[in-house]
Coordinates of C-alpha atoms and ligand atoms in Angstrom, one line a residue:
M1299 CA 0.2 -0.1 0.0
D1300 CA 2.8 2.3 0.6
D1301 CA 6.1 2.3 -1.3
T1302 CA 8.0 4.8 1.0
P1303 CA 11.7 3.7 1.1
N1304 CA 13.2 3.0 4.4
Q1305 CA 14.5 6.1 6.3
A1306 CA 16.8 6.2 9.3
A1307 CA 14.7 5.3 12.4
D1308 CA 15.3 5.5 16.3
V1309 CA 12.1 3.7 17.1
V1310 CA 10.0 1.3 15.2
V1311 CA 6.5 0.6 16.8
L1312 CA 4.3 -2.4 15.7
G1313 CA 0.7 -2.1 16.5
I1314 CA -2.7 -0.9 15.5
F1315 CA -4.8 2.2 15.1
V1316 CA -8.3 2.5 16.0
A1317 CA -10.8 5.5 16.0
D1318 CA -12.3 5.8 19.5
T1319 CA -15.9 6.9 19.4
T1320 CA -16.9 7.8 23.1
Y1321 CA -20.6 8.1 24.0
T1322 CA -21.5 9.4 27.5
A1323 CA -25.0 9.0 28.9
A1324 CA -26.6 9.5 32.4
R1325 CA -26.7 5.7 32.6
M1326 CA -26.0 2.6 30.4
P1327 CA -28.8 1.7 27.9
R1328 CA -30.4 -1.8 28.6
M1329 CA -30.1 -4.3 25.9
G1330 CA -32.6 -3.4 23.0
E1331 CA -33.2 0.1 24.4
T1332 CA -32.3 3.5 22.9
I1333 CA -31.5 6.4 25.2
M1334 CA -30.4 9.9 24.6
G1335 CA -26.6 10.8 25.4
T1336 CA -25.0 13.8 27.0
D1337 CA -21.6 13.9 25.1
F1338 CA -19.7 12.4 22.2
A1339 CA -16.1 12.5 21.2
L1340 CA -14.1 11.0 18.3
G1341 CA -10.4 10.6 18.7
P1342 CA -7.4 8.6 17.7
G1343 CA -6.7 5.4 19.5
G1344 CA -5.0 2.0 19.5
K1345 CA -2.1 1.3 21.8
G1346 CA 0.6 1.0 19.1
S1347 CA -0.5 4.2 17.4
N1348 CA -0.7 6.1 20.8
Q1349 CA 2.7 4.6 21.6
A1350 CA 4.3 5.8 18.3
V1351 CA 2.7 9.4 18.7
A1352 CA 4.2 9.4 22.2
A1353 CA 7.8 8.2 21.0
G1354 CA 7.6 10.8 18.0
R1355 CA 6.4 13.8 20.1
S1356 CA 9.1 13.0 22.6
G1357 CA 11.9 13.4 19.9
A1358 CA 12.5 10.1 18.5
R1359 CA 12.5 9.4 14.5
T1360 CA 9.6 7.0 14.8
H1361 CA 8.1 4.7 12.1
L1362 CA 4.9 2.7 12.9
V1363 CA 4.4 -0.7 11.2
T1364 CA 0.5 -1.2 10.9
R1365 CA -2.5 -1.7 8.7
I1366 CA -5.4 0.9 8.1
G1367 CA -8.2 0.9 5.5
R1368 CA -8.7 3.6 2.7
D1369 CA -11.6 5.3 4.7
A1370 CA -12.3 8.4 7.0
F1371 CA -10.9 6.8 10.0
G1372 CA -7.7 5.7 8.0
E1373 CA -7.2 9.4 6.7
M1374 CA -7.7 10.5 10.6
A1375 CA -4.8 8.2 11.5
E1376 CA -2.5 9.5 8.8
R1377 CA -3.4 13.1 10.0
V1378 CA -2.6 12.2 13.7
W1379 CA 0.8 10.6 12.8
A1380 CA 1.7 13.5 10.5
E1381 CA 1.2 15.9 13.2
A1382 CA 3.3 13.8 15.7
G1383 CA 6.2 13.4 13.2
V1384 CA 5.4 9.6 12.9
T1385 CA 6.1 7.8 9.6
P1386 CA 3.8 5.0 8.9
R1387 CA 4.8 1.9 7.2
L1388 CA 1.5 0.6 5.9
C1389 CA 1.1 -3.2 5.2
G1390 CA -1.8 -4.9 3.3
D1391 CA -4.0 -3.5 0.4
G1392 CA -5.9 -1.2 2.4
M1393 CA -9.4 -2.8 1.4
A1394 CA -10.2 -3.9 5.1
R1395 CA -11.9 -1.2 7.3
T1396 CA -9.8 0.8 9.7
G1397 CA -10.3 -0.3 13.3
A1398 CA -12.8 1.5 15.6
A1399 CA -13.6 1.2 19.2
N1400 CA -17.3 2.0 20.5
I1401 CA -16.9 3.4 24.2
F1402 CA -20.1 3.8 26.3
I1403 CA -19.5 5.8 29.4
D1404 CA -22.1 6.0 32.4
A1405 CA -21.7 9.6 33.6
G1406 CA -22.9 8.5 37.1
T1407 CA -20.6 5.8 37.8
G1408 CA -17.8 6.5 35.4
D1409 CA -18.2 2.8 34.3
N1410 CA -17.6 1.9 30.7
A1411 CA -18.4 -0.9 28.3
I1412 CA -16.3 -1.1 25.2
I1413 CA -16.3 -3.0 22.0
V1414 CA -13.0 -2.9 19.8
F1415 CA -13.1 -3.8 16.4
P1416 CA -9.5 -4.2 15.1
G1417 CA -10.4 -3.9 11.6
A1418 CA -7.5 -3.7 9.3
G1419 CA -5.0 -4.2 12.1
A1420 CA -6.3 -7.7 12.8
G1421 CA -4.5 -8.6 9.3
L1422 CA -1.1 -8.0 10.6
C1423 CA 1.0 -11.0 10.0
P1424 CA 4.7 -12.3 10.2
D1425 CA 5.2 -11.5 6.4
D1426 CA 4.4 -7.9 7.2
L1427 CA 7.3 -7.9 9.7
E1428 CA 9.6 -9.8 7.1
E1429 CA 9.1 -6.9 4.5
C1430 CA 10.1 -4.6 7.3
R1431 CA 13.3 -6.4 8.2
D1432 CA 15.7 -3.6 7.1
L1433 CA 13.5 -0.9 8.9
L1434 CA 13.8 -3.0 12.1
G1435 CA 17.4 -3.6 11.7
A1436 CA 18.1 0.2 11.0
A1437 CA 16.3 1.2 14.4
S1438 CA 17.6 1.4 17.9
V1439 CA 14.4 0.2 19.5
F1440 CA 11.5 -2.0 18.5
L1441 CA 8.4 -1.7 20.6
T1442 CA 5.3 -3.7 20.3
Q1443 CA 2.1 -4.6 22.3
L1444 CA -0.7 -7.5 22.1
E1445 CA -3.5 -5.8 20.2
Q1446 CA -2.4 -7.3 16.8
P1447 CA -2.2 -11.1 16.2
M1448 CA 0.5 -12.7 18.4
P1449 CA 2.3 -14.2 15.5
A1450 CA 3.1 -10.8 14.1
A1451 CA 4.2 -9.4 17.4
E1452 CA 6.6 -12.6 18.0
R1453 CA 7.9 -12.3 14.3
G1454 CA 8.7 -8.5 15.0
L1455 CA 10.5 -9.3 18.2
R1456 CA 12.5 -12.1 16.7
I1457 CA 13.6 -10.1 13.7
A1458 CA 14.7 -7.0 16.0
R1459 CA 16.6 -9.4 18.1
Q1460 CA 18.3 -11.0 15.0
E1461 CA 19.1 -7.6 13.9
G1462 CA 20.6 -6.4 17.2
T1463 CA 17.9 -3.9 17.8
I1464 CA 16.6 -3.3 21.4
T1465 CA 13.3 -5.1 21.9
I1466 CA 10.3 -3.8 24.2
L1467 CA 7.1 -5.9 24.6
N1468 CA 4.1 -4.0 26.3
P1469 CA 1.9 -6.9 27.0
A1470 CA -1.4 -5.0 26.8
P1471 CA -4.2 -5.9 26.7
A1472 CA -3.5 -8.4 29.7
P1473 CA -3.1 -12.0 28.1
H1474 CA -5.4 -14.5 29.5
S1475 CA -2.5 -16.9 30.4
P1476 CA 1.2 -16.6 30.8
L1477 CA 3.0 -15.9 27.8
P1478 CA 5.5 -18.7 26.3
G1479 CA 9.0 -18.4 27.8
A1480 CA 10.2 -18.3 24.1
L1481 CA 8.5 -15.1 23.4
L1482 CA 9.8 -13.5 26.7
E1483 CA 13.3 -14.3 25.9
L1484 CA 13.1 -12.3 22.8
C1485 CA 12.5 -9.3 25.0
D1486 CA 15.1 -7.0 26.5
Y1487 CA 12.2 -5.3 28.3
V1488 CA 8.8 -6.3 29.2
T1489 CA 6.5 -3.6 30.3
P1490 CA 3.3 -4.6 32.0
N1491 CA 1.0 -2.5 34.2
E1492 CA -0.1 -3.9 37.5
T1493 CA -3.2 -5.9 36.0
E1494 CA -1.0 -7.3 33.1
A1495 CA 2.0 -8.2 35.6
E1496 CA -0.5 -10.2 37.7
A1497 CA -1.8 -12.1 34.7
L1498 CA 1.7 -13.0 33.5
S1499 CA 3.3 -13.9 36.6
G1500 CA 0.4 -15.1 39.0
I1501 CA 1.5 -12.6 41.6
A1502 CA -1.0 -9.8 42.8
V1503 CA 0.7 -6.5 42.5
S1504 CA -0.4 -3.9 44.9
D1505 CA 2.6 -2.2 46.2
I1506 CA 6.5 -1.9 45.5
P1507 CA 7.5 -5.1 47.0
S1508 CA 4.8 -7.1 45.3
A1509 CA 5.9 -5.5 42.0
A1510 CA 9.4 -6.4 42.7
A1511 CA 8.2 -10.0 43.3
A1512 CA 6.3 -10.1 40.0
A1513 CA 9.2 -8.7 38.0
A1514 CA 11.6 -11.2 39.5
A1515 CA 9.2 -14.0 38.4
L1516 CA 9.0 -12.5 35.0
R1517 CA 12.7 -12.2 34.6
A1518 CA 12.8 -15.9 35.8
Q1519 CA 10.6 -16.7 32.7
G1520 CA 12.9 -15.2 30.5
A1521 CA 12.5 -11.5 30.1
G1522 CA 15.7 -9.4 30.1
A1523 CA 14.5 -6.7 31.9
V1524 CA 11.1 -5.7 33.6
V1525 CA 9.2 -2.4 34.0
I1526 CA 6.1 -2.5 35.8
T1527 CA 4.0 0.7 35.7
L1528 CA 2.1 1.3 38.9
G1529 CA -0.2 4.3 38.1
A1530 CA 0.0 7.0 40.8
M1531 CA 2.8 4.8 42.3
G1532 CA 5.0 5.5 39.3
A1533 CA 7.1 2.5 37.9
L1534 CA 9.5 -0.1 39.1
L1535 CA 12.6 -1.4 36.8
S1536 CA 14.3 -4.8 37.7
D1537 CA 17.3 -5.6 35.6
A1538 CA 20.6 -7.0 36.1
E1539 CA 21.7 -4.1 38.1
G1540 CA 18.9 -4.5 40.7
E1541 CA 15.5 -2.8 41.4
T1542 CA 14.8 0.9 40.9
H1543 CA 11.4 2.4 41.9
M1544 CA 10.6 5.9 40.4
P1545 CA 7.8 7.6 42.2
A1546 CA 5.0 9.3 39.7
H1547 CA 5.7 12.6 38.3
D1548 CA 3.3 15.3 39.7
A1549 CA 2.6 17.7 36.9
G1550 CA -0.5 19.2 38.3
P1551 CA -4.3 17.8 38.6
V1552 CA -5.0 14.5 37.0
R1553 CA -7.6 15.0 34.3
E1554 CA -7.5 11.8 32.2
T1555 CA -5.3 8.6 32.7
T1556 CA -6.3 6.9 29.6
G1557 CA -3.3 6.5 27.4
A1558 CA -0.7 6.8 30.5
G1559 CA 0.8 3.7 29.8
D1560 CA 1.1 4.5 26.0
A1561 CA 2.9 7.8 26.9
F1562 CA 5.1 5.9 29.2
N1563 CA 6.1 3.2 26.7
G1564 CA 6.8 5.8 23.8
A1565 CA 8.8 7.9 25.9
F1566 CA 10.9 5.0 27.4
A1567 CA 11.5 3.6 24.0
A1568 CA 12.8 7.1 22.7
G1569 CA 14.8 7.5 25.7
L1570 CA 16.6 4.3 25.1
A1571 CA 16.8 4.9 21.3
S1572 CA 18.6 8.1 22.2
G1573 CA 21.3 6.2 24.1
M1574 CA 20.0 6.8 27.6
A1575 CA 20.9 4.2 30.3
P1576 CA 17.6 2.5 31.4
R1577 CA 17.3 4.5 34.7
A1578 CA 17.5 7.6 32.7
A1579 CA 15.0 6.5 30.2
L1580 CA 12.8 5.4 33.2
A1581 CA 13.0 9.0 34.6
R1582 CA 11.9 10.6 31.2
A1583 CA 9.0 7.9 30.9
V1584 CA 7.7 8.8 34.2
V1585 CA 7.9 12.6 33.5
A1586 CA 6.2 11.9 30.0
A1587 CA 3.3 9.9 31.4
G1588 CA 2.9 12.3 34.4
I1589 CA 2.4 15.2 31.9
S1590 CA -0.2 13.2 29.8
V1591 CA -2.5 12.5 32.7
T1592 CA -2.9 16.2 33.4
R1593 CA -4.5 16.6 29.9
P1594 CA -7.6 15.1 28.2
G1595 CA -7.6 12.6 25.5
A1596 CA -5.0 9.8 24.9
A1597 CA -2.8 10.7 21.7
A1598 CA -3.6 14.5 22.1
S1599 CA -2.2 14.4 25.5
M1600 CA 1.4 13.1 24.8
A1601 CA 4.2 15.4 25.9
N1602 CA 6.8 17.0 23.7
A1603 CA 10.4 16.9 24.1
A1604 CA 10.9 20.4 25.3
E1605 CA 8.2 19.9 28.0
I1606 CA 9.8 16.7 29.1
D1607 CA 13.3 18.3 29.2
K1608 CA 12.1 21.0 31.2
A1609 CA 10.5 18.8 33.9
V1610 CA 13.3 16.4 33.8
S1611 CA 16.0 18.9 34.7
Ligands
LIG1280 P1 -1.9 2.0 32.1 O1 -2.2 3.2 31.4 O2 -1.2 0.8 31.1 O3 -2.7 1.3 33.1 P2 -0.5 3.0 34.3 O4 -1.7 3.5 35.1 O5 0.5 2.2 35.4 O6 -0.6 2.2 33.1 O7 0.3 4.3 34.1 C1 1.4 4.5 33.3 C2 2.4 5.4 34.0 O8 1.7 6.7 34.1 C3 2.8 5.2 35.6 O9 3.8 4.5 35.6 C4 3.0 6.7 36.0 O10 4.4 7.2 35.7 C5 2.1 7.5 35.0 N1 0.7 7.8 35.8 C6 -0.3 7.1 35.9 N2 -1.4 7.5 36.7 C7 -0.6 8.7 37.3 C8 -1.2 9.6 38.1 N3 -2.5 9.7 38.6 N4 -0.3 10.7 38.4 C9 0.8 10.7 37.9 N5 1.5 9.7 37.2 C10 0.5 8.8 36.7
LIG1281 NA1 -4.5 11.8 29.1

């Protein structure tokens, strides 16, 4: 679909884009019922796309390997990437529809109910990654999640590892069972949140000591290093040098935490790609995520390099 030649890349993200359509009402509709809503928003979503936007805005030359359709949501995706300086590497023929998520929010309780249609993104396959081998090899960091089919993620991690590129797996959404050790062994970093860390390790994560225990368990399963994001408690890095807890960054009143993990992962990848040591990249990621939660929206709330630099120093 896209014949753009390979360009120099710091970060290559594999992942999907979906258009988030968010409907708010005083309560949830019952099955078969139609009710009037109080708010509507249309915006960019998809963890891979959001993480690429975060990496791009935080200063990395970023490419996104993905699939979208030739439709209005696909045009939205390309606009969002252009604004963030992200170069898309579009796979497939563009005939499948761009993904979309339908999010219902109960204004009374804040509860939500969501249907995600991955659309074209569900077509991402190992051959797509093989076609990007040069790009993955030229990059410093490869970052992926679990919203596209597992064989695509697995092939991307394997190629990046073969090509000497740092690999990061953000295991989101939470898998239903532990990941195969062979997959974790392809990861220089695995970056779950609390829920995902519990799903992968079987250890309930509620504080720093339990996060350290879950991280140790995931390293024993094969992951090189583990970063567990802990919401308002910040993040914990466990690697060969030991464990480091980085408290959350307070950038002001919290408005919306949707996409905080994506802000974190994109900035962490960008930091490593710029040659930072893991703990310096961790500090930068915590600052970028802390800024993002003070702003509405997911992709639109990502911090830029100047904002991050100012808060880090
Ligand atoms: P996810 O969005 O995947 O659930 P987390 O909730 O763990 O991820 O958030 C990712 C990162 O965002 C955290 O490690 C932290 O640095 C930052 N963060 C999240 N919530 C807050 C908050 N309320 N205040 C400050 N920083 C936050
Ligand atoms: Na946000």
